[in-house]
């Protein structure tokens, strides 16, 4: 009864609080004048209640593993994913829910916990995709659980691996759709009292998807999905997510540059250091164990970055101007190529 109550408290409070404050600032000031709590203070207290409930629930389940079956496995607990783990208002709750679920699986309190959590997370992807700015913890947890699948290969039903294979195909299709869609604008919007941008939210979702694809590729040993003949993920990552400006430079050199659409195509989809890191890690995995994919990837990199300019001499100045606030190669000032390379490596560190 205690465990069920704690879980219900966490879900119900997460569902009720956190909406945009509809009361005026004058009413909040009036409350403070009389020594009453403001709506923000009340929301903070609600957050603490949920965090405490989840922490107590974790301790209880770790001490009484027999409760896992009745509390999680035998009933529908999807709100724990859709309401708490992807909570759109407070990252603290998302982190607490992710910690609860990951520690429960790590404790091996029940042999079916990993299977149950993977099924719950696979079913909850639509919710995470509808709230891209709140999807980071969800995708990190899902990627971690997919990685655990590889360690428990014989203990899990084979249909789960079929689900994982379908998930990989779905995520690759989603990456293709993201590359084809217009790049999100970086206009700042307000959500839940905190400033965020649609571009940052889209990049957060993209980063999560890249991390999930990396985990799926490793677990299912599907590195061939990077080759152009099987999925073309290597070309997609290089052309659209990392170096689209180089693609436009190639088009300009060939006299095929479409100026009206150039501005929309020149922006990389991976706009943050962490998202670029996720894309590069996936790219390295796809090219690492497959000679054909390695040859294809290196060939694309040479086409994108070297064939437009002679490799003789030291004057390797880029032709495109650096957009304000963006990154680009450094101009060789004369025997400064090694120093420039060090600067660029330091700059790209997350």
CSV table of C-alpha atoms in Angstrom, one decimal:
chain,number,residue,atom,x,y,z
A,1,UNK,CA,0.0,0.0,0.0
A,2,UNK,CA,2.8,2.4,0.8
A,3,UNK,CA,4.6,1.7,-2.4
A,4,UNK,CA,1.5,2.2,-4.5
A,5,UNK,CA,0.6,5.4,-2.6
A,6,UNK,CA,4.1,6.8,-3.2
A,7,UNK,CA,4.0,6.1,-6.9
A,8,UNK,CA,0.5,7.5,-7.2
A,9,UNK,CA,1.5,10.7,-5.4
A,10,UNK,CA,4.5,11.2,-7.8
A,11,UNK,CA,2.3,10.7,-10.9
A,12,UNK,CA,-0.7,12.7,-9.7
A,13,UNK,CA,1.3,15.7,-8.6
A,14,UNK,CA,3.5,15.7,-11.7
A,15,UNK,CA,0.3,15.7,-13.8
A,16,UNK,CA,-1.4,18.5,-11.8
A,17,UNK,CA,1.2,21.1,-11.2
A,18,UNK,CA,3.6,23.0,-13.5
A,19,UNK,CA,1.1,24.6,-16.0
A,20,UNK,CA,1.8,28.2,-17.0
A,21,UNK,CA,1.0,30.6,-14.2
A,22,UNK,CA,-2.3,32.2,-15.0
A,23,UNK,CA,-2.4,34.5,-12.0
A,24,UNK,CA,-1.1,38.1,-12.3
A,25,UNK,CA,2.1,39.3,-10.8
A,26,UNK,CA,0.1,41.7,-8.6
A,27,UNK,CA,-1.6,38.7,-6.9
A,28,UNK,CA,1.7,37.1,-6.2
A,29,UNK,CA,3.0,40.3,-4.7
A,30,UNK,CA,-0.1,40.5,-2.6
A,31,UNK,CA,0.5,37.0,-1.3
A,32,UNK,CA,4.1,37.8,-0.4
A,33,UNK,CA,3.0,40.9,1.4
A,34,UNK,CA,0.8,38.9,3.7
A,35,UNK,CA,3.5,36.2,4.2
A,36,UNK,CA,1.8,33.7,1.9
A,37,UNK,CA,3.6,31.4,-0.6
A,38,UNK,CA,3.6,32.5,-4.2
A,39,UNK,CA,2.6,30.1,-7.0
A,40,UNK,CA,6.3,29.6,-7.9
A,41,UNK,CA,7.1,28.6,-4.3
A,42,UNK,CA,4.2,26.2,-4.2
A,43,UNK,CA,5.4,24.6,-7.4
A,44,UNK,CA,8.9,24.2,-6.0
A,45,UNK,CA,7.3,22.5,-3.0
A,46,UNK,CA,5.4,20.2,-5.3
A,47,UNK,CA,8.6,19.3,-7.0
A,48,UNK,CA,10.2,18.4,-3.7
A,49,UNK,CA,7.2,16.2,-2.8
A,50,UNK,CA,7.5,14.3,-6.1
A,51,UNK,CA,11.3,13.9,-5.7
A,52,UNK,CA,10.9,12.6,-2.1
A,53,UNK,CA,8.1,10.2,-3.1
A,54,UNK,CA,10.3,8.7,-5.9
A,55,UNK,CA,13.3,8.4,-3.6
A,56,UNK,CA,11.3,6.7,-0.9
A,57,UNK,CA,9.8,4.4,-3.6
A,58,UNK,CA,13.2,3.5,-4.8
A,59,UNK,CA,14.4,2.6,-1.3
A,60,UNK,CA,11.3,0.6,-0.6
A,61,UNK,CA,11.5,-1.4,-3.8
A,62,UNK,CA,15.2,-2.1,-3.3
A,63,UNK,CA,14.5,-3.4,0.2
A,64,UNK,CA,11.4,-5.4,-0.9
A,65,UNK,CA,12.0,-6.7,-4.4
A,66,UNK,CA,8.8,-8.8,-4.2
A,67,UNK,CA,6.8,-5.6,-4.5
A,68,UNK,CA,8.2,-5.0,-8.1
A,69,UNK,CA,5.9,-7.7,-9.6
A,70,UNK,CA,2.7,-6.3,-8.1
A,71,UNK,CA,3.5,-2.6,-8.4
A,72,UNK,CA,5.1,-2.3,-11.9
A,73,UNK,CA,4.8,-5.5,-13.9
A,74,UNK,CA,1.2,-6.6,-13.2
A,75,UNK,CA,-0.4,-3.1,-13.8
A,76,UNK,CA,-0.3,-0.3,-16.3
A,77,UNK,CA,2.3,2.1,-15.1
A,78,UNK,CA,2.8,4.0,-18.4
A,79,UNK,CA,2.1,7.4,-16.6
A,80,UNK,CA,5.4,7.0,-14.9
A,81,UNK,CA,7.0,7.4,-18.4
A,82,UNK,CA,4.5,9.8,-20.0
A,83,UNK,CA,3.9,12.1,-17.0
A,84,UNK,CA,7.1,12.0,-14.9
A,85,UNK,CA,10.0,10.9,-17.1
A,86,UNK,CA,8.9,13.3,-19.9
A,87,UNK,CA,7.6,16.0,-17.6
A,88,UNK,CA,7.6,19.2,-19.6
A,89,UNK,CA,8.2,21.6,-16.7
A,90,UNK,CA,11.0,20.4,-14.5
A,91,UNK,CA,14.2,18.6,-15.4
A,92,UNK,CA,14.7,17.6,-11.8
A,93,UNK,CA,11.7,15.3,-11.9
A,94,UNK,CA,12.8,13.8,-15.2
A,95,UNK,CA,16.3,13.1,-13.7
A,96,UNK,CA,14.7,11.6,-10.6
A,97,UNK,CA,12.4,9.3,-12.6
A,98,UNK,CA,15.3,8.2,-14.8
A,99,UNK,CA,17.4,7.4,-11.8
A,100,UNK,CA,14.6,5.4,-10.2
A,101,UNK,CA,14.1,3.2,-13.3
A,102,UNK,CA,17.8,2.7,-14.1
A,103,UNK,CA,18.7,1.8,-10.5
A,104,UNK,CA,15.8,-0.7,-10.3
A,105,UNK,CA,17.1,-2.4,-13.4
A,106,UNK,CA,20.7,-2.3,-12.2
A,107,UNK,CA,19.7,-3.9,-8.9
A,108,UNK,CA,18.2,-6.9,-10.8
A,109,UNK,CA,15.4,-6.9,-8.3
A,110,UNK,CA,13.3,-8.8,-10.8
A,111,UNK,CA,14.3,-10.7,-14.0
A,112,UNK,CA,11.5,-9.1,-16.0
A,113,UNK,CA,12.3,-5.5,-15.1
A,114,UNK,CA,14.6,-4.9,-18.2
A,115,UNK,CA,12.0,-6.4,-20.5
A,116,UNK,CA,9.2,-4.4,-18.9
A,117,UNK,CA,11.1,-1.1,-19.0
A,118,UNK,CA,12.2,-1.6,-22.6
A,119,UNK,CA,8.6,-2.2,-23.6
A,120,UNK,CA,7.4,0.9,-21.7
A,121,UNK,CA,10.0,3.1,-23.2
A,122,UNK,CA,9.4,1.8,-26.8
A,123,UNK,CA,5.7,2.6,-26.4
A,124,UNK,CA,6.5,6.1,-24.9
A,125,UNK,CA,8.6,7.4,-27.8
A,126,UNK,CA,5.7,9.2,-29.3
A,127,UNK,CA,5.3,11.2,-26.1
A,128,UNK,CA,9.0,12.1,-26.0
A,129,UNK,CA,8.9,13.2,-29.7
A,130,UNK,CA,5.9,15.5,-29.0
A,131,UNK,CA,7.9,17.2,-26.2
A,132,UNK,CA,11.4,17.5,-27.8
A,133,UNK,CA,12.6,20.0,-25.1
A,134,UNK,CA,11.9,17.4,-22.4
A,135,UNK,CA,13.2,14.3,-24.2
A,136,UNK,CA,16.9,14.2,-23.1
A,137,UNK,CA,16.5,12.0,-20.0
A,138,UNK,CA,14.0,9.7,-21.9
A,139,UNK,CA,16.4,9.0,-24.7
A,140,UNK,CA,19.5,8.6,-22.4
A,141,UNK,CA,17.6,6.0,-20.4
A,142,UNK,CA,16.3,4.2,-23.5
A,143,UNK,CA,19.8,4.1,-25.0
A,144,UNK,CA,21.2,2.7,-21.7
A,145,UNK,CA,18.5,0.0,-21.6
A,146,UNK,CA,19.2,-1.0,-25.3
A,147,UNK,CA,22.9,-1.3,-24.4
A,148,UNK,CA,21.9,-3.6,-21.6
A,149,UNK,CA,20.1,-5.8,-24.1
A,150,UNK,CA,23.4,-6.9,-25.6
A,151,UNK,CA,24.6,-8.1,-22.1
A,152,UNK,CA,21.4,-10.1,-21.6
A,153,UNK,CA,21.1,-11.5,-25.1
A,154,UNK,CA,20.1,-15.1,-24.1
A,155,UNK,CA,17.8,-14.0,-21.2
A,156,UNK,CA,15.4,-11.8,-23.3
A,157,UNK,CA,12.8,-13.1,-25.8
A,158,UNK,CA,13.8,-12.9,-29.4
A,159,UNK,CA,10.7,-10.8,-30.3
A,160,UNK,CA,12.2,-8.0,-28.2
A,161,UNK,CA,15.1,-7.9,-30.6
A,162,UNK,CA,12.7,-7.8,-33.5
A,163,UNK,CA,11.1,-4.7,-31.8
A,164,UNK,CA,14.6,-3.2,-31.5
A,165,UNK,CA,15.3,-3.8,-35.2
A,166,UNK,CA,12.0,-2.1,-36.1
A,167,UNK,CA,13.0,0.8,-33.7
A,168,UNK,CA,16.3,1.2,-35.5
A,169,UNK,CA,14.5,1.4,-38.9
A,170,UNK,CA,12.0,3.9,-37.5
A,171,UNK,CA,14.8,6.1,-36.0
A,172,UNK,CA,16.8,6.1,-39.3
A,173,UNK,CA,13.6,7.1,-41.1
A,174,UNK,CA,13.1,9.9,-38.6
A,175,UNK,CA,16.6,11.1,-39.2
A,176,UNK,CA,15.9,11.2,-42.9
A,177,UNK,CA,12.7,13.2,-42.2
A,178,UNK,CA,14.6,15.6,-40.0
A,179,UNK,CA,17.2,16.2,-42.7
A,180,UNK,CA,14.5,16.9,-45.3
A,181,UNK,CA,12.5,19.2,-43.1
A,182,UNK,CA,13.3,23.0,-42.9
A,183,UNK,CA,15.8,23.8,-40.2
A,184,UNK,CA,14.0,25.2,-37.0
A,185,UNK,CA,14.4,28.9,-36.4
A,186,UNK,CA,16.3,30.0,-33.4
A,187,UNK,CA,13.6,32.3,-32.2
A,188,UNK,CA,13.3,32.3,-28.4
A,189,UNK,CA,9.9,31.3,-27.0
A,190,UNK,CA,8.7,30.9,-23.4
A,191,UNK,CA,7.6,27.6,-22.0
A,192,UNK,CA,6.7,26.8,-18.4
A,193,UNK,CA,8.4,30.0,-17.2
A,194,UNK,CA,11.8,29.2,-18.6
A,195,UNK,CA,13.3,30.5,-21.8
A,196,UNK,CA,14.0,27.9,-24.5
A,197,UNK,CA,14.1,27.9,-28.3
A,198,UNK,CA,12.5,25.6,-30.8
A,199,UNK,CA,15.9,25.1,-32.4
A,200,UNK,CA,17.4,24.0,-29.1
A,201,UNK,CA,14.5,21.7,-28.5
A,202,UNK,CA,14.8,20.1,-31.9
A,203,UNK,CA,18.6,19.7,-31.4
A,204,UNK,CA,18.0,18.0,-28.1
A,205,UNK,CA,15.6,15.5,-29.7
A,206,UNK,CA,18.1,14.9,-32.5
A,207,UNK,CA,20.8,14.3,-30.0
A,208,UNK,CA,18.7,11.7,-28.2
A,209,UNK,CA,17.9,10.0,-31.5
A,210,UNK,CA,21.5,9.8,-32.5
A,211,UNK,CA,22.4,8.3,-29.1
A,212,UNK,CA,19.6,5.7,-29.5
A,213,UNK,CA,20.7,4.8,-33.0
A,214,UNK,CA,24.2,4.3,-31.8
A,215,UNK,CA,23.1,2.0,-29.0
A,216,UNK,CA,20.8,0.0,-31.4
A,217,UNK,CA,23.6,-0.3,-34.0
A,218,UNK,CA,26.0,-1.7,-31.4
A,219,UNK,CA,23.5,-4.1,-29.8
A,220,UNK,CA,22.1,-5.4,-33.0
A,221,UNK,CA,25.4,-5.3,-34.9
A,222,UNK,CA,23.8,-3.3,-37.7
A,223,UNK,CA,26.8,-1.2,-38.7
A,224,UNK,CA,26.0,-1.8,-42.3
A,225,UNK,CA,23.1,0.6,-42.1
A,226,UNK,CA,25.7,3.4,-42.6
A,227,UNK,CA,26.6,2.2,-46.1
A,228,UNK,CA,24.9,3.9,-49.0
A,229,UNK,CA,23.7,0.6,-50.4
A,230,UNK,CA,21.9,-0.3,-47.1
A,231,UNK,CA,20.8,2.9,-45.4
A,232,UNK,CA,23.1,5.8,-46.4
A,233,UNK,CA,23.4,7.0,-42.8
A,234,UNK,CA,27.0,8.0,-43.2
A,235,UNK,CA,26.2,10.3,-46.1
A,236,UNK,CA,23.2,11.7,-44.2
A,237,UNK,CA,25.3,12.5,-41.2
A,238,UNK,CA,28.0,14.2,-43.2
A,239,UNK,CA,25.9,16.1,-45.7
A,240,UNK,CA,23.0,17.3,-43.5
A,241,UNK,CA,23.8,17.0,-39.8
A,242,UNK,CA,27.5,18.1,-39.7
A,243,UNK,CA,28.8,19.8,-42.9
A,244,UNK,CA,25.9,21.1,-45.1
A,245,UNK,CA,27.9,24.3,-45.8
A,246,UNK,CA,30.6,22.2,-47.5
A,247,UNK,CA,27.9,20.7,-49.7
A,248,UNK,CA,26.8,24.1,-50.8
A,249,UNK,CA,30.4,25.1,-51.4
A,250,UNK,CA,30.7,22.1,-53.7
A,251,UNK,CA,27.5,23.1,-55.5
A,252,UNK,CA,28.9,26.7,-55.9
A,253,UNK,CA,32.2,25.3,-57.4
A,254,UNK,CA,30.2,23.3,-59.9
A,255,UNK,CA,28.0,26.2,-60.8
A,256,UNK,CA,24.9,24.5,-59.4
A,257,UNK,CA,24.3,26.6,-56.4
A,258,UNK,CA,20.6,27.6,-55.8
A,259,UNK,CA,20.9,30.9,-54.1
A,260,UNK,CA,17.2,31.2,-53.0
A,261,UNK,CA,17.4,27.9,-51.1
A,262,UNK,CA,21.1,28.2,-50.0
A,263,UNK,CA,20.4,30.0,-46.7
A,264,UNK,CA,18.0,27.2,-45.5
A,265,UNK,CA,20.4,24.4,-46.5
A,266,UNK,CA,23.7,25.8,-45.2
A,267,UNK,CA,22.8,25.4,-41.5
A,268,UNK,CA,23.8,22.1,-39.9
A,269,UNK,CA,21.1,20.2,-38.0
A,270,UNK,CA,23.6,19.5,-35.2
A,271,UNK,CA,24.0,23.0,-33.7
A,272,UNK,CA,25.3,22.2,-30.2
A,273,UNK,CA,28.6,20.7,-29.2
A,274,UNK,CA,26.8,17.7,-27.5
A,275,UNK,CA,24.7,17.0,-30.6
A,276,UNK,CA,27.8,17.2,-32.9
A,277,UNK,CA,29.6,14.8,-30.5
A,278,UNK,CA,26.6,12.3,-30.7
A,279,UNK,CA,26.7,12.5,-34.5
A,280,UNK,CA,30.5,12.0,-34.7
A,281,UNK,CA,30.4,9.1,-32.3
A,282,UNK,CA,27.7,7.4,-34.4
A,283,UNK,CA,29.7,8.2,-37.6
A,284,UNK,CA,32.9,6.6,-36.0
A,285,UNK,CA,30.9,3.5,-35.0
A,286,UNK,CA,29.5,3.1,-38.5
A,287,UNK,CA,32.9,3.4,-40.2
A,288,UNK,CA,34.9,1.5,-37.6
A,289,UNK,CA,34.4,-2.2,-38.3
A,290,UNK,CA,33.4,-2.1,-42.0
A,291,UNK,CA,36.1,-1.5,-44.6
A,292,UNK,CA,33.5,-0.5,-47.2
A,293,UNK,CA,31.8,2.0,-44.9
A,294,UNK,CA,35.2,3.4,-43.9
A,295,UNK,CA,36.2,3.9,-47.5
A,296,UNK,CA,32.8,5.5,-48.3
A,297,UNK,CA,33.1,7.9,-45.3
A,298,UNK,CA,36.6,8.9,-46.0
A,299,UNK,CA,35.8,9.5,-49.6
A,300,UNK,CA,32.9,11.7,-48.7
A,301,UNK,CA,35.1,13.7,-46.3
A,302,UNK,CA,37.7,14.2,-49.0
A,303,UNK,CA,35.0,15.4,-51.4
A,304,UNK,CA,33.6,17.8,-48.9
A,305,UNK,CA,36.7,19.4,-47.6
A,306,UNK,CA,39.7,19.0,-50.0
A,307,UNK,CA,38.8,18.6,-53.7
A,308,UNK,CA,37.8,22.2,-54.1
A,309,UNK,CA,41.3,23.4,-53.3
A,310,UNK,CA,44.7,22.4,-54.3
A,311,UNK,CA,46.7,20.5,-51.7
A,312,UNK,CA,49.9,22.2,-52.7
A,313,UNK,CA,51.1,25.3,-51.0
A,314,UNK,CA,50.1,26.7,-47.6
A,315,UNK,CA,47.3,29.1,-48.6
A,316,UNK,CA,44.2,27.0,-47.8
A,317,UNK,CA,41.8,29.9,-47.0
A,318,UNK,CA,38.1,28.9,-47.0
A,319,UNK,CA,36.0,30.4,-49.7
A,320,UNK,CA,32.8,31.0,-47.6
A,321,UNK,CA,32.6,33.7,-45.0
A,322,UNK,CA,32.0,32.6,-41.4
A,323,UNK,CA,28.4,33.2,-40.4
A,324,UNK,CA,28.1,35.3,-37.2
A,325,UNK,CA,28.3,33.0,-34.1
A,326,UNK,CA,29.1,29.9,-36.1
A,327,UNK,CA,32.2,27.8,-36.5
A,328,UNK,CA,34.5,27.3,-39.5
A,329,UNK,CA,38.1,26.5,-40.4
A,330,UNK,CA,40.9,28.9,-39.6
A,331,UNK,CA,42.9,30.7,-42.3
A,332,UNK,CA,46.5,29.5,-42.7
A,333,UNK,CA,48.6,32.5,-41.9
A,334,UNK,CA,51.8,30.8,-43.2
A,335,UNK,CA,53.1,27.7,-41.5
A,336,UNK,CA,50.4,27.9,-38.9
A,337,UNK,CA,48.4,24.8,-40.0
A,338,UNK,CA,49.4,22.7,-37.0
A,339,UNK,CA,48.5,25.5,-34.5
A,340,UNK,CA,45.2,26.0,-36.3
A,341,UNK,CA,44.4,22.3,-36.0
A,342,UNK,CA,45.1,22.4,-32.3
A,343,UNK,CA,42.8,25.4,-31.9
A,344,UNK,CA,40.0,23.7,-33.8
A,345,UNK,CA,40.3,20.5,-31.8
A,346,UNK,CA,40.1,22.5,-28.5
A,347,UNK,CA,37.1,24.5,-29.8
A,348,UNK,CA,35.2,21.3,-30.8
A,349,UNK,CA,35.5,19.8,-27.3
A,350,UNK,CA,32.1,19.6,-25.6
